[in-house]
Tab-separated table of C-alpha atoms in Angstrom:
chain	number	residue	atom	x	y	z
B	1	UNK	CA	52.601	-7.470	11.914
B	2	UNK	CA	49.795	-10.056	12.158
B	3	UNK	CA	47.237	-9.814	9.366
B	4	UNK	CA	43.799	-8.704	10.495
B	5	UNK	CA	40.612	-10.670	9.798
B	6	UNK	CA	38.932	-9.576	6.588
B	7	UNK	CA	35.434	-9.991	5.243
B	8	UNK	CA	36.400	-11.416	1.852
B	9	UNK	CA	32.951	-11.880	0.294
B	10	UNK	CA	29.236	-11.795	1.066
B	11	UNK	CA	26.241	-13.406	-0.656
B	12	UNK	CA	22.508	-13.459	0.095
B	13	UNK	CA	19.562	-15.545	-1.092
B	14	UNK	CA	15.839	-16.057	-0.507
B	15	UNK	CA	13.301	-18.798	-1.249
B	16	UNK	CA	11.313	-18.520	-4.481
B	17	UNK	CA	7.841	-17.909	-3.025
B	18	UNK	CA	6.816	-14.243	-2.715
B	19	UNK	CA	4.044	-12.907	-0.490
B	20	UNK	CA	3.053	-9.289	-0.997
B	21	UNK	CA	1.912	-7.479	2.106
B	22	UNK	CA	-1.553	-6.873	0.684
B	23	UNK	CA	-1.947	-10.636	0.201
B	24	UNK	CA	-0.700	-11.329	3.717
B	25	UNK	CA	-3.189	-8.847	5.186
B	26	UNK	CA	-6.107	-10.321	3.251
B	27	UNK	CA	-5.192	-13.889	4.190
B	28	UNK	CA	-4.646	-13.056	7.863
B	29	UNK	CA	-8.022	-11.302	7.934
B	30	UNK	CA	-9.718	-14.343	6.481
B	31	UNK	CA	-8.007	-16.691	8.942
B	32	UNK	CA	-8.219	-14.642	12.152
B	33	UNK	CA	-10.827	-11.858	12.019
B	34	UNK	CA	-13.735	-14.102	13.085
B	35	UNK	CA	-11.720	-15.797	15.839
B	36	UNK	CA	-9.702	-12.949	17.361
B	37	UNK	CA	-11.680	-10.057	18.778
B	38	UNK	CA	-8.932	-7.443	18.507
B	39	UNK	CA	-7.869	-8.384	14.974
B	40	UNK	CA	-9.191	-5.211	13.317
B	41	UNK	CA	-7.014	-3.089	15.605
B	42	UNK	CA	-3.932	-5.271	15.115
B	43	UNK	CA	-4.403	-5.408	11.325
B	44	UNK	CA	-2.998	-1.882	11.079
B	45	UNK	CA	0.463	-3.399	11.497
B	46	UNK	CA	0.311	-4.721	7.924
B	47	UNK	CA	0.363	-1.107	6.716
B	48	UNK	CA	2.587	0.436	9.390
B	49	UNK	CA	5.348	-2.217	9.255
B	50	UNK	CA	6.971	-0.644	6.194
B	51	UNK	CA	6.992	-3.973	4.345
B	52	UNK	CA	6.047	-4.364	0.680
B	53	UNK	CA	6.840	-8.043	0.141
B	54	UNK	CA	8.516	-11.074	1.707
B	55	UNK	CA	9.999	-14.359	0.505
B	56	UNK	CA	8.823	-17.540	2.225
B	57	UNK	CA	9.609	-21.251	2.286
B	58	UNK	CA	6.193	-22.411	1.087
B	59	UNK	CA	3.415	-20.976	-1.130
B	60	UNK	CA	0.765	-18.876	0.614
B	61	UNK	CA	-1.779	-21.705	0.460
B	62	UNK	CA	0.476	-23.864	2.706
B	63	UNK	CA	-0.025	-21.455	5.589
B	64	UNK	CA	-3.810	-21.839	5.441
B	65	UNK	CA	-3.508	-25.416	6.665
B	66	UNK	CA	-2.514	-26.808	10.051
B	67	UNK	CA	1.003	-28.202	10.399
B	68	UNK	CA	2.887	-30.043	13.148
B	69	UNK	CA	6.554	-30.461	13.999
B	70	UNK	CA	7.245	-33.056	11.317
B	71	UNK	CA	5.765	-30.937	8.520
B	72	UNK	CA	7.594	-27.846	9.662
B	73	UNK	CA	11.000	-29.481	10.118
B	74	UNK	CA	10.788	-31.358	6.810
B	75	UNK	CA	10.142	-28.028	5.091
B	76	UNK	CA	12.974	-26.459	7.083
B	77	UNK	CA	15.480	-29.163	6.109
B	78	UNK	CA	14.531	-28.932	2.434
B	79	UNK	CA	14.520	-25.163	1.971
B	80	UNK	CA	17.349	-24.367	4.391
B	81	UNK	CA	19.528	-26.840	2.458
B	82	UNK	CA	18.743	-25.007	-0.766
B	83	UNK	CA	19.574	-21.617	0.754
B	84	UNK	CA	22.729	-22.954	2.414
B	85	UNK	CA	23.967	-24.354	-0.904
B	86	UNK	CA	23.094	-21.235	-2.871
B	87	UNK	CA	24.700	-18.718	-0.505
B	88	UNK	CA	27.798	-20.823	0.228
B	89	UNK	CA	28.440	-21.444	-3.467
B	90	UNK	CA	27.997	-17.777	-4.362
B	91	UNK	CA	30.188	-16.510	-1.506
B	92	UNK	CA	32.962	-18.949	-2.417
B	93	UNK	CA	32.792	-17.990	-6.088
B	94	UNK	CA	33.034	-14.300	-5.202
B	95	UNK	CA	36.080	-15.044	-3.059
B	96	UNK	CA	37.719	-17.094	-5.815
B	97	UNK	CA	37.649	-20.193	-3.603
B	98	UNK	CA	36.261	-23.728	-3.650
B	99	UNK	CA	34.475	-25.694	-0.942
B	100	UNK	CA	37.621	-27.782	-0.347
B	101	UNK	CA	39.437	-24.577	0.671
B	102	UNK	CA	37.136	-24.040	3.669
B	103	UNK	CA	38.697	-24.881	7.038
B	104	UNK	CA	35.809	-23.979	9.352
B	105	UNK	CA	32.049	-23.454	9.009
B	106	UNK	CA	30.041	-21.402	11.507
B	107	UNK	CA	26.267	-21.612	11.029
B	108	UNK	CA	23.494	-19.797	12.901
B	109	UNK	CA	19.771	-20.488	12.805
B	110	UNK	CA	16.959	-20.311	15.363
B	111	UNK	CA	13.901	-21.220	13.291
B	112	UNK	CA	14.509	-24.944	12.903
B	113	UNK	CA	17.116	-27.651	13.260
B	114	UNK	CA	18.429	-30.879	11.791
B	115	UNK	CA	20.686	-33.490	13.351
B	116	UNK	CA	23.184	-33.993	11.821
B	117	UNK	CA	23.390	-30.264	11.149
B	118	UNK	CA	23.110	-28.914	7.610
B	119	UNK	CA	26.813	-28.503	6.886
B	120	UNK	CA	27.315	-32.211	7.659
B	121	UNK	CA	24.336	-33.230	5.511
B	122	UNK	CA	25.606	-31.146	2.594
B	123	UNK	CA	29.316	-31.855	3.037
B	124	UNK	CA	29.695	-34.454	0.275
B	125	UNK	CA	27.442	-32.580	-2.155
B	126	UNK	CA	29.310	-29.292	-1.731
B	127	UNK	CA	32.788	-30.825	-1.472
B	128	UNK	CA	33.952	-29.846	2.031
B	129	UNK	CA	37.011	-31.663	3.394
B	130	UNK	CA	36.637	-34.404	5.989
B	131	UNK	CA	38.752	-32.472	8.513
B	132	UNK	CA	36.568	-29.348	8.413
B	133	UNK	CA	35.691	-27.768	11.771
B	134	UNK	CA	31.938	-27.275	12.306
B	135	UNK	CA	30.346	-24.770	14.684
B	136	UNK	CA	26.520	-24.852	14.483
B	137	UNK	CA	24.868	-22.274	16.776
B	138	UNK	CA	21.188	-22.221	17.786
B	139	UNK	CA	19.121	-19.794	19.857
B	140	UNK	CA	20.605	-16.338	19.232
B	141	UNK	CA	17.638	-15.277	17.098
B	142	UNK	CA	17.747	-11.882	15.385
B	143	UNK	CA	21.101	-11.073	17.003
B	144	UNK	CA	22.800	-14.089	15.436
B	145	UNK	CA	23.773	-12.372	12.187
B	146	UNK	CA	26.100	-10.115	14.169
B	147	UNK	CA	26.984	-12.540	16.987
B	148	UNK	CA	27.725	-15.313	14.475
B	149	UNK	CA	29.924	-13.005	12.412
B	150	UNK	CA	31.829	-12.249	15.610
B	151	UNK	CA	32.264	-15.951	16.383
B	152	UNK	CA	33.441	-16.626	12.811
B	153	UNK	CA	35.911	-13.742	12.941
B	154	UNK	CA	37.420	-15.038	16.178
B	155	UNK	CA	37.784	-18.470	14.597
B	156	UNK	CA	39.599	-16.868	11.662
B	157	UNK	CA	41.819	-14.802	13.953
B	158	UNK	CA	42.865	-17.861	15.952
B	159	UNK	CA	44.013	-19.640	12.790
B	160	UNK	CA	45.756	-17.125	10.502
B	161	UNK	CA	45.200	-17.975	6.851
B	162	UNK	CA	42.316	-20.348	7.538
B	163	UNK	CA	39.168	-19.875	5.445
B	164	UNK	CA	36.045	-19.529	7.585
B	165	UNK	CA	32.596	-19.788	6.035
B	166	UNK	CA	29.820	-18.141	8.043
B	167	UNK	CA	26.181	-18.783	7.110
B	168	UNK	CA	23.006	-17.376	8.688
B	169	UNK	CA	19.763	-18.949	7.487
B	170	UNK	CA	16.245	-18.588	8.839
B	171	UNK	CA	12.793	-19.780	7.824
B	172	UNK	CA	10.687	-17.641	10.138
B	173	UNK	CA	7.506	-18.292	8.158
B	174	UNK	CA	7.455	-21.952	9.225
B	175	UNK	CA	6.588	-20.833	12.763
B	176	UNK	CA	3.240	-19.399	11.599
B	177	UNK	CA	0.448	-20.780	13.777
B	178	UNK	CA	-3.260	-20.993	12.921
B	179	UNK	CA	-3.990	-22.099	16.473
B	180	UNK	CA	-2.210	-19.223	18.237
B	181	UNK	CA	-4.855	-16.536	18.803
B	182	UNK	CA	-2.419	-14.081	20.346
B	183	UNK	CA	-1.211	-10.596	19.563
B	184	UNK	CA	2.440	-11.665	18.997
B	185	UNK	CA	1.449	-14.385	16.524
B	186	UNK	CA	-0.722	-12.029	14.488
B	187	UNK	CA	1.897	-9.272	14.505
B	188	UNK	CA	4.458	-11.870	13.365
B	189	UNK	CA	2.337	-12.632	10.281
B	190	UNK	CA	2.961	-9.032	9.208
B	191	UNK	CA	6.687	-8.879	9.939
B	192	UNK	CA	8.685	-12.017	9.240
B	193	UNK	CA	10.144	-13.523	6.087
B	194	UNK	CA	12.799	-16.073	5.119
B	195	UNK	CA	16.336	-15.751	3.808
B	196	UNK	CA	20.009	-16.594	4.146
B	197	UNK	CA	23.413	-14.938	3.913
B	198	UNK	CA	26.958	-16.295	3.708
B	199	UNK	CA	30.326	-14.656	4.370
B	200	UNK	CA	33.899	-15.719	3.766
B	201	UNK	CA	36.372	-14.566	6.426
B	202	UNK	CA	40.136	-14.932	6.521
B	203	UNK	CA	43.058	-13.314	8.300
B	204	UNK	CA	45.059	-11.810	5.468
B	205	UNK	CA	45.639	-8.747	3.352
B	206	UNK	CA	42.723	-8.979	0.890
B	207	UNK	CA	39.084	-8.255	1.653
B	208	UNK	CA	36.122	-5.913	1.478
B	209	UNK	CA	36.437	-4.776	5.098
B	210	UNK	CA	38.391	-5.517	8.267
B	211	UNK	CA	36.584	-7.083	11.210
B	212	UNK	CA	37.921	-4.727	13.859
B	213	UNK	CA	36.125	-5.681	17.080
B	214	UNK	CA	33.258	-7.829	18.373
B	215	UNK	CA	31.172	-7.809	21.520
B	216	UNK	CA	27.849	-8.576	23.169
B	217	UNK	CA	25.726	-7.296	26.030
B	218	UNK	CA	23.201	-9.456	27.895
B	219	UNK	CA	20.505	-7.499	29.718
B	220	UNK	CA	19.396	-8.990	33.068
B	221	UNK	CA	15.783	-9.981	33.744
B	222	UNK	CA	14.607	-9.579	30.134
B	223	UNK	CA	13.751	-13.156	29.094
B	224	UNK	CA	10.166	-12.193	28.238
B	225	UNK	CA	10.981	-9.623	25.558
B	226	UNK	CA	11.688	-12.027	22.676
B	227	UNK	CA	12.049	-15.749	22.066
B	228	UNK	CA	10.200	-18.998	21.421
B	229	UNK	CA	7.834	-21.048	23.509
B	230	UNK	CA	7.779	-24.657	22.339
B	231	UNK	CA	4.844	-27.064	22.365
B	232	UNK	CA	3.592	-30.108	20.463
B	233	UNK	CA	2.712	-28.059	17.374
B	234	UNK	CA	5.951	-26.124	16.977
B	235	UNK	CA	7.506	-22.806	17.915
B	236	UNK	CA	5.281	-20.066	19.295
B	237	UNK	CA	6.645	-16.528	19.194
B	238	UNK	CA	7.348	-14.397	22.255
B	239	UNK	CA	7.423	-10.742	21.182
B	240	UNK	CA	6.712	-8.087	23.793
B	241	UNK	CA	5.375	-4.604	23.014
B	242	UNK	CA	8.103	-3.177	25.231
B	243	UNK	CA	10.849	-3.940	22.691
B	244	UNK	CA	11.019	-0.531	20.893
B	245	UNK	CA	10.979	1.595	24.076
B	246	UNK	CA	13.428	-0.811	25.731
B	247	UNK	CA	15.776	-0.475	22.755
B	248	UNK	CA	15.488	3.299	22.777
B	249	UNK	CA	16.378	3.484	26.460
B	250	UNK	CA	19.074	0.803	26.640
B	251	UNK	CA	20.813	0.136	23.319
B	252	UNK	CA	23.162	3.133	23.292
B	253	UNK	CA	24.786	2.504	26.716
B	254	UNK	CA	25.060	-1.200	25.884
B	255	UNK	CA	26.806	-0.506	22.561
B	256	UNK	CA	28.957	2.181	24.197
B	257	UNK	CA	30.158	-0.430	26.699
B	258	UNK	CA	30.967	-2.908	23.925
B	259	UNK	CA	32.904	-0.245	22.009
B	260	UNK	CA	34.743	0.923	25.122
B	261	UNK	CA	36.131	-2.575	25.629
B	262	UNK	CA	37.615	-2.256	22.130
B	263	UNK	CA	39.035	1.202	22.822
B	264	UNK	CA	36.335	2.975	20.805
B	265	UNK	CA	33.478	5.387	21.426
B	266	UNK	CA	30.118	6.015	19.771
B	267	UNK	CA	31.580	9.093	18.060
B	268	UNK	CA	34.204	6.892	16.348
B	269	UNK	CA	31.450	5.173	14.326
B	270	UNK	CA	30.640	6.748	10.956
B	271	UNK	CA	27.667	4.506	10.102
B	272	UNK	CA	25.514	2.201	12.189
B	273	UNK	CA	24.394	-0.809	10.131
B	274	UNK	CA	21.404	-2.124	12.047
B	275	UNK	CA	19.195	-5.170	12.025
B	276	UNK	CA	15.808	-3.781	10.905
B	277	UNK	CA	13.557	-5.614	13.340
B	278	UNK	CA	10.602	-3.418	12.423
B	279	UNK	CA	9.610	0.158	11.638
B	280	UNK	CA	9.227	1.105	15.309
B	281	UNK	CA	12.559	-0.465	16.206
B	282	UNK	CA	14.325	1.574	13.509
B	283	UNK	CA	12.826	4.795	14.875
B	284	UNK	CA	13.934	3.743	18.362
B	285	UNK	CA	17.486	3.097	17.149
B	286	UNK	CA	17.694	6.458	15.371
B	287	UNK	CA	16.479	8.195	18.524
B	288	UNK	CA	18.839	6.245	20.782
B	289	UNK	CA	21.937	7.039	18.725
B	290	UNK	CA	20.921	10.642	18.020
B	291	UNK	CA	20.591	10.064	14.285
B	292	UNK	CA	18.497	12.188	11.957
B	293	UNK	CA	15.067	10.610	11.270
B	294	UNK	CA	15.359	8.433	8.153
B	295	UNK	CA	19.130	7.978	8.518
B	296	UNK	CA	18.748	4.198	8.524
B	297	UNK	CA	17.602	4.311	4.927
B	298	UNK	CA	19.170	1.073	3.713
B	299	UNK	CA	17.608	-0.746	6.658
B	300	UNK	CA	14.173	0.524	5.588
B	301	UNK	CA	14.808	-0.581	1.995
B	302	UNK	CA	15.711	-4.090	3.162
B	303	UNK	CA	12.725	-4.514	5.439
B	304	UNK	CA	10.447	-3.231	2.665
B	305	UNK	CA	11.821	-5.776	0.197
B	306	UNK	CA	12.228	-8.773	2.527
B	307	UNK	CA	10.595	-8.195	5.921
B	308	UNK	CA	12.395	-9.253	9.088
B	309	UNK	CA	14.268	-12.473	8.251
B	310	UNK	CA	15.831	-12.679	11.713
B	311	UNK	CA	19.598	-13.343	11.715
B	312	UNK	CA	20.526	-12.801	8.024
B	313	UNK	CA	18.660	-9.479	7.709
B	314	UNK	CA	21.539	-7.313	8.948
B	315	UNK	CA	23.808	-9.000	6.378
B	316	UNK	CA	21.363	-8.022	3.616
B	317	UNK	CA	21.762	-4.450	4.913
B	318	UNK	CA	25.550	-4.857	4.967
B	319	UNK	CA	25.584	-6.054	1.347
B	320	UNK	CA	23.763	-2.908	0.237
B	321	UNK	CA	25.983	-0.720	2.408
B	322	UNK	CA	29.074	-2.261	0.806
B	323	UNK	CA	27.656	-1.630	-2.658
B	324	UNK	CA	26.929	1.988	-1.692
B	325	UNK	CA	30.462	2.393	-0.311
B	326	UNK	CA	31.409	1.810	3.304
B	327	UNK	CA	32.653	4.755	5.385
B	328	UNK	CA	35.875	4.585	7.402
B	329	UNK	CA	34.262	2.696	10.293
B	330	UNK	CA	30.860	0.993	10.567
B	331	UNK	CA	29.194	-0.779	13.473
B	332	UNK	CA	26.851	-3.700	12.840
B	333	UNK	CA	24.166	-3.748	15.524
B	334	UNK	CA	21.510	-6.372	16.252
B	335	UNK	CA	19.311	-7.310	19.193
B	336	UNK	CA	17.857	-10.694	19.989
B	337	UNK	CA	16.606	-13.155	22.599
B	338	UNK	CA	18.291	-13.027	25.946
B	339	UNK	CA	17.527	-10.084	25.711
B	340	UNK	CA	20.866	-9.155	24.176
B	341	UNK	CA	22.689	-6.726	21.905
B	342	UNK	CA	25.546	-7.651	19.570
B	343	UNK	CA	28.049	-5.352	17.877
B	344	UNK	CA	30.787	-5.889	15.283
B	345	UNK	CA	32.844	-2.964	14.023
B	346	UNK	CA	34.165	-2.913	10.470
B	347	UNK	CA	36.926	-0.786	8.994
B	348	UNK	CA	36.891	-0.062	5.292
B	349	UNK	CA	39.605	-1.954	3.452
B	350	UNK	CA	42.416	0.207	2.146
């Protein structure tokens, strides 16, 4: 019998700078209240988002100044490299492996980029082999933590015994814009933080959980729900108010279709492990899947402690779920630009 793909280890990390939500609200008020007429109404999101603190790439004072592409991408390269190194090293240590044991690296990030990509820049420092296979993925946004895990698991399945390192890293804070006097930009100042997560995957007998199935669903005619617009200054967020009601109405049939292709049903899932995009999104997910209000408790803990870090956030939730004890079968769920839903099912290791 062919060995199934296992999640062998998982590690998470954040930058050193902390912004408490009260500080973020005060700073946003000082920067926007005189220039944006509806700011007082929008400012309620700082309290309703369910966020206590976030970790960011630069100190709070950095965000009070104007920055262009060069500034932002220099900060991205510096801090993303630190997070990449920290999470990769920790995940390898937990798996009892070294960098030279890694056969393939899958990386996801949608908040910045470097060319060559980070795993190439850090290859000599970390000790990766020269024949390593590299799969850098850009543009999947918040869904990438789940989609990227699916890609990494398929790489591991296609090469039994190969060690696959999967890393999701995002610096959402670097997209903050002083010049964007829009509702999405101001809401983003209350929601997003920075972080990274790394996983080791391998087809074999040992691991924390089995990667059972993977799948995605792309919704037609939904490009305006979430994404980036790009101009001379940097990224500008696209974040439509329709996201929570859209998720409530559409996520369950989409996930049901993904599960059906794997021979599963919604009722086969003992725990949904969801990307906590925001407080309203979590309520929408609980409603959609018929869960008791408050069931997504770990998700609320993570968003309170870190905010929405985009792709790695669901892996922060998974780490806590593993520590609490996984049930027989879990389904990782995330939504992102496209608009799309991603799902990976996990079976608890024997």
